[in-house]
Coordinates of C-alpha atoms and ligand atoms in Angstrom, one line a residue:
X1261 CA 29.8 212.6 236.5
X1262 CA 29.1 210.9 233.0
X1263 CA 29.1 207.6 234.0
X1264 CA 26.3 208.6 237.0
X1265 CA 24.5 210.1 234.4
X1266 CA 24.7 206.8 232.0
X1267 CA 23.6 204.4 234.8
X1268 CA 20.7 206.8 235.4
X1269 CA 20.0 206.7 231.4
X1270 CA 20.3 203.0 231.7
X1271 CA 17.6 202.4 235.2
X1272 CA 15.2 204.7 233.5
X1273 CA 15.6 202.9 229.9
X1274 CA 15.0 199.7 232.5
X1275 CA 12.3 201.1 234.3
X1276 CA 10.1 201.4 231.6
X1277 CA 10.9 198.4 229.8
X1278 CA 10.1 196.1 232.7
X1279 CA 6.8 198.6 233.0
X1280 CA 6.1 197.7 229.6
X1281 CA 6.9 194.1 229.6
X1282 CA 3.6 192.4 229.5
X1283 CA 4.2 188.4 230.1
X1284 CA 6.8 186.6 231.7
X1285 CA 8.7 185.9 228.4
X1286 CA 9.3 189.7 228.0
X1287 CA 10.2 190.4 231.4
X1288 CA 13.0 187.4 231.0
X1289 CA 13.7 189.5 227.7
X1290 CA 14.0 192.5 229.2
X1291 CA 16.3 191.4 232.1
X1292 CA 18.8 189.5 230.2
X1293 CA 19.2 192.5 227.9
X1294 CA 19.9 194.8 231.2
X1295 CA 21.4 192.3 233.7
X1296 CA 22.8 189.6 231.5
X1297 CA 26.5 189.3 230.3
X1298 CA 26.0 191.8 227.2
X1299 CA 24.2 194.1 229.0
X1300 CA 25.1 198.1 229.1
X1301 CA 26.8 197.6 232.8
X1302 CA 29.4 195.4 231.1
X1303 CA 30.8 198.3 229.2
X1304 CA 30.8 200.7 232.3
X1305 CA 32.6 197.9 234.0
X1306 CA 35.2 197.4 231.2
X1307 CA 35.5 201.0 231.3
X1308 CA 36.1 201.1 235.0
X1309 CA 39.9 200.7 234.2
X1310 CA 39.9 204.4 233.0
X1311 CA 39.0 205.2 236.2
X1312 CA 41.2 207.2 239.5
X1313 CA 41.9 204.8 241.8
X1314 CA 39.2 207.1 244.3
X1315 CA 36.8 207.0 241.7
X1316 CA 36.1 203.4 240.8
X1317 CA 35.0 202.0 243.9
X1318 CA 32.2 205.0 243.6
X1319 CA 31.3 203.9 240.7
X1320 CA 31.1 199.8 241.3
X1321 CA 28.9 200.7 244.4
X1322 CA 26.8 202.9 242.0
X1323 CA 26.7 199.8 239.6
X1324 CA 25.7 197.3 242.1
X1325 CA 23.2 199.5 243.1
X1326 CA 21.6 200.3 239.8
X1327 CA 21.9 196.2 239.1
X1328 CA 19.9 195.7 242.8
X1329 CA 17.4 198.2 241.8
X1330 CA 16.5 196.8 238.3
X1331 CA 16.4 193.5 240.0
X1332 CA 13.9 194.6 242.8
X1333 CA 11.6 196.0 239.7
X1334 CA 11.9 192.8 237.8
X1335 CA 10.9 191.1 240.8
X1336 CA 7.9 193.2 241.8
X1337 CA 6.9 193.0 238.3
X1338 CA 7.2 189.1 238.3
X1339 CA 4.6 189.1 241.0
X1340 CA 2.5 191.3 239.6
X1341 CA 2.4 189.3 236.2
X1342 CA 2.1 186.3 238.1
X1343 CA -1.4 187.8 240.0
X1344 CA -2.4 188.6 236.8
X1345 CA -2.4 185.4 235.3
X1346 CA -3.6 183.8 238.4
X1347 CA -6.6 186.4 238.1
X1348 CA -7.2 185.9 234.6
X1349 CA -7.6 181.8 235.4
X1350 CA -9.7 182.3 238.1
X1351 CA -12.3 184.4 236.2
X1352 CA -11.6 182.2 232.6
X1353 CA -12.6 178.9 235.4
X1354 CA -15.4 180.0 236.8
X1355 CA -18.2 177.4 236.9
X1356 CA -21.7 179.3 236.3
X1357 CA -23.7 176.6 238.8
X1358 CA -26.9 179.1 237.6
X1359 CA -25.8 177.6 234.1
X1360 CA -28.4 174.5 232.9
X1361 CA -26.7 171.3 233.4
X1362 CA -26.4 168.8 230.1
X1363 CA -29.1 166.5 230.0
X1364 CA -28.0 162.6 230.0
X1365 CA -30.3 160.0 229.5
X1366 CA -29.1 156.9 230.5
X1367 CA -31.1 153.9 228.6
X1368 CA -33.7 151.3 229.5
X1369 CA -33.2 147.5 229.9
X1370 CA -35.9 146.3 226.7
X1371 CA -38.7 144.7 228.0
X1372 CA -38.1 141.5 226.7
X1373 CA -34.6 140.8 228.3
X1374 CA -36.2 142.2 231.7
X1375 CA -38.4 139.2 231.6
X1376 CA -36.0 136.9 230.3
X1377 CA -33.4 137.9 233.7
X1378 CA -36.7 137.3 236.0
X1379 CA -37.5 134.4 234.6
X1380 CA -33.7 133.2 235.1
X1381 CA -33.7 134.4 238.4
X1382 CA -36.1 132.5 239.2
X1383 CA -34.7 128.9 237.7
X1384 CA -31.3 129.7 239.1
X1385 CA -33.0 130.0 242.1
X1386 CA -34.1 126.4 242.0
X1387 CA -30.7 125.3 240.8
X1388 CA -31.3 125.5 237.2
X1389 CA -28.2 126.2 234.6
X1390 CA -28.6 128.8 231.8
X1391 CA -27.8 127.5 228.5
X1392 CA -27.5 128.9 225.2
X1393 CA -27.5 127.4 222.0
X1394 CA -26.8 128.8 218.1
X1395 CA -29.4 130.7 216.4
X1396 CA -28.5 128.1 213.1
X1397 CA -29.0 124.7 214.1
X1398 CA -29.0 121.5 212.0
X1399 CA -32.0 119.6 211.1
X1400 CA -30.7 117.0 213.1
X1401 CA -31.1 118.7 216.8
X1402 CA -34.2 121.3 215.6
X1403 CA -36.2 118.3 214.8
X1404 CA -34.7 114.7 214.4
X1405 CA -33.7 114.1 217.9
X1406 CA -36.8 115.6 218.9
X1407 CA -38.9 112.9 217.4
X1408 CA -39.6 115.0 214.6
X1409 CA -38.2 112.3 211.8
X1410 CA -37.7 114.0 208.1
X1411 CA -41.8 113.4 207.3
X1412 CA -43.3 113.6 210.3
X1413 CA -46.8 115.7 209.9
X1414 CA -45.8 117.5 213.0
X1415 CA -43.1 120.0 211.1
X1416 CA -46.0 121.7 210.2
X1417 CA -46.7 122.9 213.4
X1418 CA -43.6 125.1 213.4
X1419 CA -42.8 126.0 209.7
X1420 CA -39.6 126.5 209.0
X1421 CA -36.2 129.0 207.3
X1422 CA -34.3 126.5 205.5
X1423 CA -30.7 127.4 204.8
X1424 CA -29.9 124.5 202.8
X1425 CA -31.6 120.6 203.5
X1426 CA -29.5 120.3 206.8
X1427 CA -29.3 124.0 208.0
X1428 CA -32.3 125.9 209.3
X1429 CA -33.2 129.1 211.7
X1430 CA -34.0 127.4 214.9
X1431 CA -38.1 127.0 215.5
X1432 CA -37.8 126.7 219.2
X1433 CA -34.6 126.4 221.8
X1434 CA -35.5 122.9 222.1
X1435 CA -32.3 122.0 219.9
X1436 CA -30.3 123.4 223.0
X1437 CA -31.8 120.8 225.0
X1438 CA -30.7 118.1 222.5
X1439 CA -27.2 119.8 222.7
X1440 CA -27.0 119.8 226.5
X1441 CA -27.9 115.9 226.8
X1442 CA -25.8 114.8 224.3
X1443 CA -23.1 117.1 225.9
X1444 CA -23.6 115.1 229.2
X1445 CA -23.4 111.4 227.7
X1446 CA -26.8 110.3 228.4
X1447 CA -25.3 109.7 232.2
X1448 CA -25.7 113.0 234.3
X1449 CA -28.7 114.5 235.2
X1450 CA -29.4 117.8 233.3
X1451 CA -31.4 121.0 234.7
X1452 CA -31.7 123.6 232.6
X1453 CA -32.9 126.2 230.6
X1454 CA -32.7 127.7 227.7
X1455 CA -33.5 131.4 226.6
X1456 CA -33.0 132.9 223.3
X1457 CA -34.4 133.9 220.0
X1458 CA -36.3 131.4 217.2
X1459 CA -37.9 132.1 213.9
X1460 CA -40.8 130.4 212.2
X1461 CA -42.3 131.2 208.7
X1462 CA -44.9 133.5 209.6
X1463 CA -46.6 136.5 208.5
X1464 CA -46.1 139.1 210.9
X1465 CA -48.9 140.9 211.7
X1466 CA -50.2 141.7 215.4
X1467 CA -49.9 138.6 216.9
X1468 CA -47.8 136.9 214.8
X1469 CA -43.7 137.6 214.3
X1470 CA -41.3 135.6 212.1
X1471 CA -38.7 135.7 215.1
X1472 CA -39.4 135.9 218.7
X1473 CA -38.3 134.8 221.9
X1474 CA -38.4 131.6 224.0
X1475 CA -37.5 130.4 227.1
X1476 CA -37.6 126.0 227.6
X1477 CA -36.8 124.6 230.6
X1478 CA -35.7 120.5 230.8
X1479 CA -35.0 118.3 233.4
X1480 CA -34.1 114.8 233.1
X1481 CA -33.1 112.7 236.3
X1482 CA -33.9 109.4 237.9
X1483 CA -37.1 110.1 240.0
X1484 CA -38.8 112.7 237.9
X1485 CA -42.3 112.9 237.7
X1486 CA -46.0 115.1 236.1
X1487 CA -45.7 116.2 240.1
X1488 CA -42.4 117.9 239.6
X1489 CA -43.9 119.3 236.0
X1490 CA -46.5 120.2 237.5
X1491 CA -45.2 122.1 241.0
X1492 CA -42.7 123.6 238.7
X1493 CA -45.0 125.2 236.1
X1494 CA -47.3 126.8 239.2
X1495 CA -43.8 128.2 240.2
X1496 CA -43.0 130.4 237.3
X1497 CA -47.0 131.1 236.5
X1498 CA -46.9 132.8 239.6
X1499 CA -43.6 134.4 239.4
X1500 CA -44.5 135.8 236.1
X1501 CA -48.4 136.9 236.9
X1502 CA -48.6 137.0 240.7
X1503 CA -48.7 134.8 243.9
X1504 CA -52.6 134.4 243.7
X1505 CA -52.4 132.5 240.6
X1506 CA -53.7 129.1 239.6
X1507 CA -52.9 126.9 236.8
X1508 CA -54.8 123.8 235.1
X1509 CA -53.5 121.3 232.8
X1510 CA -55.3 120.1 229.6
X1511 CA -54.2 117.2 227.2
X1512 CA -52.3 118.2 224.2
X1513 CA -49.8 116.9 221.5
X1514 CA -46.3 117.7 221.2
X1515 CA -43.7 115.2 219.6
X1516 CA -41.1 115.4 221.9
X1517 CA -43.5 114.9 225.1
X1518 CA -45.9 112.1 226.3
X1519 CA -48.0 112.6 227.5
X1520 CA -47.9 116.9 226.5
X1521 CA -50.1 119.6 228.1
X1522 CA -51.0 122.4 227.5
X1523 CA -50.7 125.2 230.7
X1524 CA -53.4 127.8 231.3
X1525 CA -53.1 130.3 234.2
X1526 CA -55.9 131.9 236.0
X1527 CA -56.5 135.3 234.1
X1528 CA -54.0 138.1 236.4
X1529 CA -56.7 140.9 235.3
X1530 CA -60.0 139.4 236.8
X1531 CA -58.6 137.0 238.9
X1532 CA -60.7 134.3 237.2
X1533 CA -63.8 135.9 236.8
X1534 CA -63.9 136.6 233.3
X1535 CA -63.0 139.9 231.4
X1536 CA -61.4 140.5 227.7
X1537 CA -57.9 139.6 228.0
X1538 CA -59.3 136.0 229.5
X1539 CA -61.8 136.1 226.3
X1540 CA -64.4 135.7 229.5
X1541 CA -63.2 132.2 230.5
X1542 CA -60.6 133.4 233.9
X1543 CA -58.0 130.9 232.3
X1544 CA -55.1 132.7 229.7
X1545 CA -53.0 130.0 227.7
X1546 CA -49.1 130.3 228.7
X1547 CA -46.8 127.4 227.9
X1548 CA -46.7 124.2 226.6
X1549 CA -45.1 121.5 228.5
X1550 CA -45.0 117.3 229.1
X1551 CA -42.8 114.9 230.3
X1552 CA -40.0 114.6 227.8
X1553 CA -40.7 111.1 225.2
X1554 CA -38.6 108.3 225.4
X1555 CA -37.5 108.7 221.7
X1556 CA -36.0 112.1 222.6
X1557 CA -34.3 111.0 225.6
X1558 CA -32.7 108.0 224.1
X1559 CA -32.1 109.5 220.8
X1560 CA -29.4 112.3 223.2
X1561 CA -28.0 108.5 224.7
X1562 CA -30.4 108.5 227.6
X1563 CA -31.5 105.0 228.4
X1564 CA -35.2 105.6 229.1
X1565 CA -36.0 102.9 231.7
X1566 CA -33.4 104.7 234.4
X1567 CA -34.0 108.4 233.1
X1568 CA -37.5 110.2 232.6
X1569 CA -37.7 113.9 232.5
X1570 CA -40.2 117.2 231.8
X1571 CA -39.8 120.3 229.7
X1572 CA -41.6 123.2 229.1
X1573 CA -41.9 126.0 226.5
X1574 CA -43.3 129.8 226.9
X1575 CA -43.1 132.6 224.6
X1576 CA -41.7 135.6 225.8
X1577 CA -43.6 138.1 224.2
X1578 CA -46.8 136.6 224.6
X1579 CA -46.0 136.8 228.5
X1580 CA -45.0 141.0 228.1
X1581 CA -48.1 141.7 226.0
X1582 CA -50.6 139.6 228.7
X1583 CA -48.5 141.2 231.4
X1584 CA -48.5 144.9 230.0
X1585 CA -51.6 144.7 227.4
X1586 CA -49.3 145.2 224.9
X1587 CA -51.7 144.8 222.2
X1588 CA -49.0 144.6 218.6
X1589 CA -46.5 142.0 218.6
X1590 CA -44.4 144.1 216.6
X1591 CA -44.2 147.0 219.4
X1592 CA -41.3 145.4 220.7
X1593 CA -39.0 145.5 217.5
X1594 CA -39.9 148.5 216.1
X1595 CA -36.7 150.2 218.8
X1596 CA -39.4 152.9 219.5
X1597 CA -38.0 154.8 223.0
X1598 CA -41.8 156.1 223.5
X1599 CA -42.6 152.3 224.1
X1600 CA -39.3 151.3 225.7
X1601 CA -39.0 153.7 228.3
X1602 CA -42.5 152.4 229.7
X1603 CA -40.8 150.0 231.1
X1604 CA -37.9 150.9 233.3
X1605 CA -36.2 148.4 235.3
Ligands
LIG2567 N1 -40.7 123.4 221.8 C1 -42.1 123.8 221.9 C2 -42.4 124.9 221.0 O1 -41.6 125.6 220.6 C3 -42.5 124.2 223.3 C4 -42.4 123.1 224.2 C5 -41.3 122.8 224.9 C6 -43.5 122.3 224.4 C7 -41.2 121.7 225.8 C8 -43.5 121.2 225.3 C9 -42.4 120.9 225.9 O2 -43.5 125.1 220.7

């Protein structure tokens, strides 16, 4: 019968097209163009009409069949595209766990803010706040309210980056002392410190850096005495150099303290007995400190017959290289990871 023979023509003109079809997209190509609305079964169908009434059933069943056995290839091949792709994934996703890994190098707390967070700890410990104050201060709170009037000799001592007459680079955090008192009206105690970069007019060199780092500490109360001062300086000497430490007092001259001292600790690397770092005397100079002079305190609205207090300065630096023999000042600005890393927190 012709039509058998056409719906053979058409399964075998099927069967190799779904064979061929290589993606997904083909296949749905290839089956809307043999089971879609245009496809060649359409015609035998319109054609069915021609047909003996004995004859046309024969040939729908043969149609149906034909459309079933396309469909059952179509699927097959679905799956069989489908594995592929899976397959293909799988091998494109394979992690090589021989492969090196990639190198990450997470960075180093610097040195000088490590010290800086001990030190903190340490005063937070005791109850102290954490201040901070701008790096461009006025005259007024660097030096004026510090006992430090317009001629005083003393401004020599710290020599200074002028901006204009008024505006200067902070010589010492001291001005965030001033700050702080004023802040609290010359009636609440005050416990604090205050970390954070300075700058003097120096010539850099080993020892010497135009801008370093500082940490002061004040307190100002009622009942504060050169006892407190002093229990409180062998507190951080031995935080920062060890728990066997000493320290000793000798007289010295700061404006803003009276009486001022000057604070040695006994020398961490012979434990007093004399070697380089202690230049063979067991003591190391550290910080300078006093109890705070009445001029400061009521220059910031503190009436000094109710209020006394103490301060202290130390250098940062100077406390990394003694710590770490760090031998060039200038080690620690130079961002120079061979020196960083040393010191990983
Ligand atoms: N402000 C002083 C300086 O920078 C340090 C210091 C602070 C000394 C407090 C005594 C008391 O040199």
């Amino acid at each position: 019968m012709a039509i058998k023979d056409q719906l053979n023509s058409i399964k075998e003109a099927a069967k190799k097209a779904i064979k061929e079809a290589q993606s997904m997209v083909e296949l749905n190509d290839v089956k809307a163009k043999f089971l879609g609305k245009k496809s060649a079964f359409n015609d035998i169908m319109k054609s069915m009409k021609d047909l003996s009434k004995e004859e046309r059933p024969v040939v729908g069943k043969e149609t149906n069949l034909a459309k079933r056995d396309i469909q059952t290839w179509i699927d097959d091949k679905r799956q069989e595209l489908h594995d592929l792709e899976v397959a293909k994934q799988i091998e494109e996703e394979t992690v090589d766990v021989t492969m090196p890994g990639k190198e990450f190098h997470p960075g180093t707390t610097h040195l000088l803010t490590q010290i800086t967070d001990e030190i903190e700890d340490v005063f937070i410990g005791m109850g102290y706040e954490v201040m901070e104050g701008p790096e461009m201060e006025i005259d007024e709170y660097n030096f004026e309210k510090l006992n430090l009037p317009k001629d005083h000799p003393a401004r020599d001592m710290q020599d200074t980056f002028y901006i204009n007459d008024t505006v200067l680079l902070r010589t010492h955090t001291s001005p965030v002392q001033v700050r702080t008192m004023l802040e609290k009206g010359g009636k609440e105690p005050v416990k604090i410190i205050c970390p954070g970069k300075v700058y003097r007019r120096d010539e850099d060199d080993a020892t010497h850096s135009h801008q370093f780092m500082q940490i002061e500490g004040l307190v100002v109360d009622k009942d504060t005495t050169m006892a407190d001062l002093k229990g409180t300086l062998l507190v951080i000497a031995r935080e920062m150099f060890g728990q066997n430490r000493e320290i000793r007092l000798r007289p010295s001259y700061f404006p803003f303290t009276e009486p001022s001292v000057e604070v040695d600790v006994s020398c961490h690397n012979c434990n007093g007995a004399g070697c380089h770092i202690c230049k063979q005397t067991g003591w190391i100079e550290v910080l300078g400190a006093g109890m705070v002079n009445n001029n400061v305190l009521e220059a910031s609205g503190y009436d000094s017959t109710v209020y006394q207090g103490f301060a202290f300065g130390v250098g940062v630096e100077r406390i990394a290289m003694l710590k770490y023999k760090i031998n060039d000042i200038r080690q620690f600005y130079t961002n120079d990871l061979r020196f960083n890393k040393q010191f990983k927190s």
